[in-house]
Amino acid sequence: KDAWMIDVNDRYDIKRAQLILQAEAFDSWAFTVDPWQPDGFKDGGFAQVQRNPNFQFNVTPCLVGNLYEITFDGQGAIMGKRRKGVTPTLAPNSAWIGQNPDSGFVAIAPWVRDDPALQTPDLTLAQRRNQLVTAGTPLLPLSGVACAAPNAAGECENGYRESIIFADLDIPDAAPAARTPVGSAPTAFDSSRVIALPTDGEQRRASIAAHGGNVYVTYQETRGGIENVYLAISQDEGQHFTVQHVSDNAVGAIVESQPAVALRSDGAQVFVVWQEFCSGHVDGCGRIKLARFDATGHKFGADVRVDSGADSAAKWNPAVAVDPHGRPVVAWVDERDHGPRGIPFEHIYFARGRGTSIAMGKSVRVDSGAPVPSSSSLDNKWAPAVIASNHWIHVFWTDFRNYNWDIFSARSRNGTRFHPNVRVDDAVGLERIHDHPIPALDDAGRLHVVWADRRAQDPVTAIHYARSDDHGRGFTASTRVDATARRFDPDHDTPDNQWHPAIAASGEDLFVVWQDNQLGDNDIFFARSRDHGATFEADERVDDSGDDPSNQYRPVVAVDESAPNGRVVYVAWEDERYGPATIGITRRVVP
């Protein structure tokens, strides 16, 4: 189950895991057409290799055979990154049965029969799957179809095929060597630039804010194997940046990661939050810290501890906003609460700045409500985001209380007590995987939110959007932002995925960016709404890496309504075209 758990995979990526071993006991491999189980399987380890920057490979051995009335089946596989510039053709090593080919497979175990399309290429996807179900049904317990011998493989009762697959995998010991990109391709955005080249590691997890021509980008950079948090400041609309270490810790002394930045409404103060491990990379004990700067990067006072109480508990995913009074509001994942067997739960906590000082108030739990029985020992929440209006503080997160990953929110007047939680997404059915909601507020007080949405065991993850016109009491039906579904031919096209959305609001406009592998590997895409989210224009490419075979991950977006040269949209992301991951940034003046 871990392969479909957003929190587990994010934690592995934070700790820079490269090879994931996924021992699997899967069922219903080719016994029913709807849902087609290999599609759900692909949304596990295969998808996580594509989604997460540090994951290089997934190795999945599969148990096969009948155990009384229980069936186990599947095709073990070795999976890597999808590649741009590769047009995959259907072959035994390019797809699980009943799927179109993909460039991310390294090796795949054979099934009891080959995919029918290898012999008859003009079959529709439905025809292929119907033939495979005909072959798979005799494998089931009590099918009555005898095998030629007790250990014979074939279309007969318990005739599952066992196999061994292998591949030599290159697992890097250090950051990739510097490389020269393969050209570039202009987009409607300016040519992208690197904020600062990394010293000896990589840069990840950008956050961005902008006001009055100043641009602020936080990120983590690995130096000597230790992640530290940095703040980059541009005073010329993103053309040049100066960089400084954020915390009071000595560089390399403490693992600092997952920074987030927010501005006071007048741009006069900058707030940065981050997560620290108490010792090395041991994740069972953590802290949430906050620092404050003026518009030029001058630091006010010492770092402040945000999370009060539970010093020995793990902390994750800090998010920050600034309320209209100039006070920071922070949400994070906190493991101070424990389940029925003593296992720490991941819950959402919140703290608010007190008065005009940087000191933080008491930590308050945000999420509430009982989990369904199957989630009683898995009542976990993840990936919070926070935003504040004149009257309300809103916190969003992804939540496993329903034994599915759903999007929830809660609101508070004062940050000391939160109203009952509200579900934001509208998906039904099993095995929902919705994650990383990001909110925005427009000038009229409308609340907008986007998230990565995988529903109905679809083979794709899409970007969905919803709006609240009543200050978070309820949300509209969700709509899909990215347009890839309108161009998709299920009989011939390879499903793609969209993850890690971000949104910014300005007037009637919404600007949404996300990570998208529709071209093979991951790129950054963008869509605009000019009518408060009622409709979205066609999505378009943001990064200018063109056909370069590299990945771009986890974009963030900000709008500067007071820039000297007009309203400007800024987008930053993790860019691997130069070898080691760097933080890339671009801009676009929008009327």
XYZ file of N, CA and C in Angstrom, residues 28 102 186 206 216 257 271 301 340 390 430 472:
36
model
N -6.400 -9.627 -9.045
C -7.298 -9.211 -10.142
C -6.542 -8.642 -11.334
N 5.034 2.595 -22.973
C 5.567 3.721 -22.215
C 7.081 3.602 -22.181
N 11.732 28.818 -27.319
C 11.043 29.947 -26.694
C 9.583 29.616 -26.366
N 11.361 24.979 -4.260
C 11.279 26.441 -4.298
C 9.943 26.924 -3.752
N 11.195 37.224 -4.279
C 11.797 36.458 -3.193
C 11.576 34.975 -3.465
N 14.997 21.891 5.535
C 14.369 21.579 4.254
C 12.960 22.146 4.188
N 8.651 36.705 5.418
C 8.666 35.622 6.399
C 9.050 34.320 5.700
N 16.088 39.939 14.227
C 16.145 39.040 15.364
C 16.538 37.623 15.013
N -3.963 3.912 17.917
C -4.308 2.876 18.910
C -3.169 1.926 19.225
N -9.322 38.999 5.383
C -9.620 39.965 6.436
C -10.319 39.334 7.631
N -13.360 4.172 -5.327
C -12.245 3.744 -4.491
C -10.907 4.224 -5.026
N -15.368 29.545 2.346
C -14.918 28.221 2.722
C -15.957 27.319 3.337
